[in-house]
Amino acid sequence: MRTMITGGGRGLGRALVEECLRRGHRVATTVRDPSRADLGPDVTVVPMDVEDAESIRSAVELAVTALGGLDLLVNCAGANAKSYPDAEGTISIAGLTADPFLGIVRVNTVGPLLVAQAALPALRAAEAGRIVNVSSWLGSIGGTTAGWNYAYAASKAGLNMVTRILANELREDGIAVVAVNPGWVRTDMGGPRAELTPEASAAGIVTVAEELTPEGSGRFVDWNGAEHPW
Ligand SMILES: NC(=O)c1ccc[n+]([C@@H]2O[C@H](COP(=O)([O-])OP(=O)(O)OC[C@H]3O[C@@H](n4cnc5c(N)ncnc54)[C@H](OP(=O)(O)O)[C@@H]3O)[C@@H](O)[C@H]2O)c1
């Protein structure tokens, strides 16, 4: 399988790169600063900032050329109120301002859709193109009971909707699209108390991707393949 993973320099994205390599995929990944990536010779590393449309176009082109096509796109790069600049205020109503809120939406909702758009010609040419959008349980509207984290939760709910619409639009092309909740994962974002290792979450997500069929398109699932409520 020819696989492109966004945000593969660290965290869950890196574990996804390593899991895909173990399973024999050819892998290209994106990082914002390739000079800091130490991923080894088996991975094509291309620069991409998901807030920059031109860098998305060029990263997808470089990745598709290096892989000789594309079967699977995993949109994993993401940011929350702690990792996006000046965004801590978007956690509660009192400190909320528009720009960091919109920045998180650009990274988590609009960016993945633009990466998918750029990858579409290659995915259409594949035998069974697939897109996996890494979402979050915090993007579940039905499951939301907490009164916090406005920007991040809204951006992942937006990603879920974008996933569903894209799945509908690409059905006739035979391209399957899903949103995956990776669980609470021990990364910079998840912190040291998180339940899951990046390796365990990544192994589940790659299985979801490999087993994805057009019939299963348009769903929101957990890392272990179980249905997640919208
Ligand atoms: N960890 C959890 O418990 C958890 C739970 C639910 C959902 N998720 C989701 O899982 C995904 C991976 O999270 P993580 O835990 O691995 O987070 P992380 O440790 O904070 O890593 C974030 C990743 O996203 C990339 N990234 C951030 N902003 C970017 C931008 N503007 N352009 C391009 N790449 C950007 C980073 O790339 P650089 O190396 O270039 O900075 C890095 O690879 C995210 O979508 C996150 O929302 C995580």
Coordinates of C-alpha atoms and ligand atoms in Angstrom, one line a residue:
M1 CA 0.0 0.0 0.0
R2 CA 1.3 3.5 -0.9
T3 CA 0.6 5.6 2.2
M4 CA 0.9 9.3 3.0
I5 CA 0.6 10.3 6.7
T6 CA 0.5 14.0 7.8
G7 CA 2.4 14.9 11.0
G8 CA 4.7 11.8 11.1
G9 CA 7.6 13.5 12.9
R10 CA 6.3 12.8 16.4
G11 CA 3.4 11.5 18.5
L12 CA 0.7 9.4 17.0
G13 CA 1.8 10.3 13.4
R14 CA 5.2 8.9 14.0
A15 CA 3.7 5.6 15.4
L16 CA 1.5 5.4 12.4
V17 CA 4.5 5.7 10.1
E18 CA 6.4 3.0 12.0
E19 CA 3.3 0.7 12.0
C20 CA 2.8 1.1 8.3
L21 CA 6.4 0.4 7.6
R22 CA 6.2 -2.8 9.7
R23 CA 3.2 -3.9 7.5
G24 CA 5.1 -3.3 4.3
H25 CA 3.5 -0.1 3.2
R26 CA 5.6 2.4 1.2
V27 CA 5.3 5.6 3.3
A28 CA 5.7 9.3 2.9
T29 CA 5.1 11.7 5.7
T30 CA 5.0 15.5 6.4
V31 CA 6.7 17.5 9.1
R32 CA 6.9 21.3 9.4
D33 CA 10.7 21.2 9.8
P34 CA 12.3 18.3 8.0
S35 CA 15.7 19.2 9.4
R36 CA 14.4 18.0 12.8
A37 CA 12.9 14.7 11.5
D38 CA 14.9 11.5 12.2
L39 CA 12.7 8.9 10.6
G40 CA 15.3 6.8 8.8
P41 CA 15.9 6.0 5.1
D42 CA 12.7 4.0 4.4
V43 CA 10.4 7.0 4.7
T44 CA 10.0 10.0 2.4
V45 CA 9.8 13.1 4.5
V46 CA 8.3 16.3 2.9
P47 CA 7.7 19.7 4.5
M48 CA 4.2 20.8 5.0
D49 CA 2.4 23.3 7.2
V50 CA -1.3 22.4 7.0
E51 CA -2.2 26.1 7.5
D52 CA -0.5 26.9 4.2
A53 CA -2.3 25.9 1.0
E54 CA 0.7 26.1 -1.2
S55 CA 2.8 23.9 1.1
I56 CA -0.1 21.3 1.1
R57 CA -0.1 21.2 -2.8
S58 CA 3.6 20.8 -3.0
A59 CA 3.8 18.2 -0.2
V60 CA 1.2 16.0 -1.8
E61 CA 2.9 16.3 -5.2
L62 CA 6.3 15.3 -3.7
A63 CA 4.8 12.4 -1.7
V64 CA 2.8 11.0 -4.6
T65 CA 5.8 11.3 -6.9
A66 CA 8.0 9.5 -4.4
L67 CA 5.5 6.7 -3.8
G68 CA 4.5 6.3 -7.4
G69 CA 0.9 6.9 -6.6
L70 CA -1.3 6.9 -3.5
D71 CA -3.7 4.3 -1.9
L72 CA -4.1 5.7 1.6
L73 CA -4.1 9.2 3.0
V74 CA -4.0 9.5 6.9
N75 CA -4.7 13.1 8.1
C76 CA -3.1 12.9 11.5
A77 CA -1.5 16.4 12.0
G78 CA -3.5 18.3 14.5
A79 CA -3.4 21.0 17.2
N80 CA -5.3 21.7 20.4
A81 CA -5.5 24.7 22.7
K82 CA -2.2 23.9 24.4
S83 CA -0.2 23.3 21.2
Y84 CA -1.6 26.1 19.0
P85 CA 0.0 29.5 19.6
D86 CA -1.9 31.7 22.1
A87 CA -4.9 29.4 22.1
E88 CA -5.3 28.5 25.8
G89 CA -8.1 31.1 26.0
T90 CA -10.2 29.0 23.6
I91 CA -10.8 26.4 26.4
S92 CA -13.4 28.6 28.2
I93 CA -15.8 31.3 27.2
A94 CA -14.2 33.9 29.4
G95 CA -10.9 34.0 27.5
L96 CA -12.1 33.1 24.0
T97 CA -10.9 35.2 21.0
A98 CA -11.5 34.6 17.3
D99 CA -8.0 34.3 15.8
P100 CA -6.6 31.3 17.7
F101 CA -10.1 29.6 17.5
L102 CA -9.9 30.0 13.7
G103 CA -6.3 28.8 13.7
I104 CA -7.3 25.5 15.3
V105 CA -10.1 25.1 12.9
R106 CA -7.7 25.8 10.0
V107 CA -5.3 23.0 11.3
N108 CA -7.9 20.4 12.3
T109 CA -10.8 20.9 9.9
V110 CA -9.9 22.9 6.8
G111 CA -6.3 21.6 6.4
P112 CA -7.2 17.9 6.3
L113 CA -9.9 18.7 3.6
L114 CA -7.3 20.6 1.5
V115 CA -4.8 17.7 1.8
A116 CA -7.6 15.3 0.7
Q117 CA -8.4 17.7 -2.2
A118 CA -4.8 17.8 -3.4
A119 CA -4.6 13.9 -3.1
L120 CA -7.8 13.2 -5.0
P121 CA -6.3 12.7 -8.5
A122 CA -3.9 10.1 -7.1
L123 CA -6.5 8.4 -4.9
R124 CA -8.9 8.2 -7.9
A125 CA -6.2 6.5 -9.9
A126 CA -5.7 3.9 -7.2
E127 CA -7.6 0.6 -7.2
A128 CA -9.2 1.3 -3.8
G129 CA -8.4 4.8 -2.5
R130 CA -8.9 5.5 1.2
I131 CA -8.8 8.5 3.5
V132 CA -8.6 8.3 7.3
N133 CA -9.1 11.5 9.2
V134 CA -7.8 11.3 12.8
S135 CA -10.5 13.0 14.9
S136 CA -11.2 12.8 18.6
W137 CA -13.9 11.7 21.0
L138 CA -14.1 15.4 21.8
G139 CA -15.6 15.9 18.3
S140 CA -18.6 13.8 19.2
I141 CA -21.6 16.2 19.7
G142 CA -23.7 13.5 21.2
G143 CA -21.0 12.6 23.7
T144 CA -20.2 16.1 24.8
T145 CA -21.2 16.8 28.4
A146 CA -18.2 19.0 29.5
G147 CA -18.3 22.8 29.3
W148 CA -14.8 23.5 28.0
N149 CA -12.4 23.2 25.0
Y150 CA -14.6 25.2 22.5
A151 CA -12.1 25.5 19.6
Y152 CA -10.6 22.0 19.6
A153 CA -13.9 20.2 20.1
A154 CA -15.6 22.3 17.4
S155 CA -12.7 21.7 15.0
K156 CA -13.0 17.9 15.4
A157 CA -16.8 18.0 15.2
G158 CA -16.2 20.0 11.9
L159 CA -13.7 17.3 10.8
N160 CA -16.3 14.7 11.4
M161 CA -18.9 16.5 9.3
V162 CA -16.3 17.1 6.5
T163 CA -15.5 13.4 6.6
R164 CA -19.1 12.5 6.2
I165 CA -19.7 14.9 3.3
L166 CA -16.5 13.8 1.5
A167 CA -17.4 10.2 1.9
N168 CA -20.8 11.0 0.2
E169 CA -19.1 12.9 -2.6
L170 CA -16.4 10.3 -3.3
R171 CA -18.7 7.2 -3.1
E172 CA -19.1 7.1 -6.8
D173 CA -15.3 7.2 -7.2
G174 CA -15.0 4.1 -4.9
I175 CA -12.9 6.1 -2.4
A176 CA -13.7 5.3 1.2
V177 CA -13.4 8.0 3.9
V178 CA -13.7 7.6 7.7
A179 CA -13.1 9.6 10.9
V180 CA -11.2 7.7 13.6
N181 CA -11.0 8.5 17.3
P182 CA -7.5 7.4 18.3
G183 CA -8.4 7.2 22.0
W184 CA -6.4 9.0 24.8
V185 CA -2.8 8.5 23.6
R186 CA 0.5 9.2 25.4
T187 CA 2.0 11.9 23.3
D188 CA 2.9 15.6 23.7
M189 CA -0.8 16.3 23.2
G190 CA -2.3 13.4 25.3
G191 CA 0.3 13.8 28.2
P192 CA 2.0 11.1 30.3
R193 CA -1.2 9.9 32.1
A194 CA -3.0 8.9 28.8
E195 CA -4.4 5.3 28.6
L196 CA -2.9 4.2 25.3
T197 CA 0.6 3.9 23.9
P198 CA 0.9 5.5 20.5
E199 CA 1.9 2.1 19.2
A200 CA -1.4 0.4 20.3
S201 CA -3.5 3.2 18.9
A202 CA -1.6 3.3 15.6
A203 CA -1.8 -0.5 15.2
G204 CA -5.6 -0.2 15.5
I205 CA -5.9 2.7 13.2
V206 CA -3.8 1.0 10.5
T207 CA -6.0 -2.1 10.8
V208 CA -9.1 0.1 10.4
A209 CA -7.5 1.7 7.3
E210 CA -6.5 -1.6 5.7
E211 CA -9.9 -3.2 6.3
L212 CA -11.8 -0.1 5.1
T213 CA -14.2 -0.8 2.2
P214 CA -16.6 1.5 0.3
E215 CA -19.5 0.0 2.3
G216 CA -17.8 1.2 5.5
S217 CA -17.3 4.7 4.2
G218 CA -18.7 7.7 6.1
R219 CA -18.4 6.3 9.6
F220 CA -16.9 7.6 12.9
V221 CA -15.0 4.7 14.6
D222 CA -12.7 4.2 17.5
W223 CA -9.0 3.2 17.0
N224 CA -10.1 -0.5 17.6
G225 CA -12.8 -0.3 14.9
A226 CA -15.8 0.0 17.2
E227 CA -18.5 2.5 16.1
H228 CA -18.2 5.8 17.9
P229 CA -21.4 8.0 18.4
W230 CA -21.5 11.2 16.4
Ligands
LIG1 N1 -3.0 12.3 22.0 C1 -4.3 12.2 22.2 O1 -4.8 11.7 23.3 C2 -5.3 12.5 21.1 C3 -6.7 12.3 21.4 C4 -7.6 12.5 20.4 C5 -7.2 12.9 19.2 N2 -5.9 13.2 18.9 C6 -5.5 13.6 17.6 O2 -4.4 12.8 17.1 C7 -3.6 13.5 16.1 C8 -2.2 13.4 16.6 O3 -2.0 13.9 17.9 P1 -0.8 13.7 18.8 O4 -1.3 13.3 20.1 O5 0.3 13.0 18.1 O6 -0.3 15.3 18.9 P2 1.1 16.0 19.1 O7 2.0 15.0 19.9 O8 0.8 17.3 19.7 O9 1.7 16.1 17.6 C9 1.0 16.9 16.8 C10 1.4 16.6 15.3 O10 0.6 17.4 14.5 C11 1.6 18.2 13.6 N3 1.1 19.5 13.4 C12 0.6 20.4 14.3 N4 0.3 21.6 13.7 C13 0.6 21.4 12.4 C14 0.6 22.3 11.3 N5 0.1 23.6 11.4 N6 1.0 21.8 10.1 C15 1.5 20.6 10.0 N7 1.5 19.7 11.0 C16 1.1 20.1 12.2 C17 2.9 18.1 14.4 O11 3.9 18.3 13.5 P3 5.4 19.0 13.8 O12 6.2 17.9 14.3 O13 5.7 19.6 12.5 O14 5.1 20.0 14.9 C18 2.9 16.8 15.0 O15 3.3 15.8 14.1 C19 -4.2 15.0 16.2 O16 -5.0 15.2 15.1 C20 -4.9 15.0 17.5 O17 -5.9 16.0 17.5 C21 -4.9 12.9 19.9

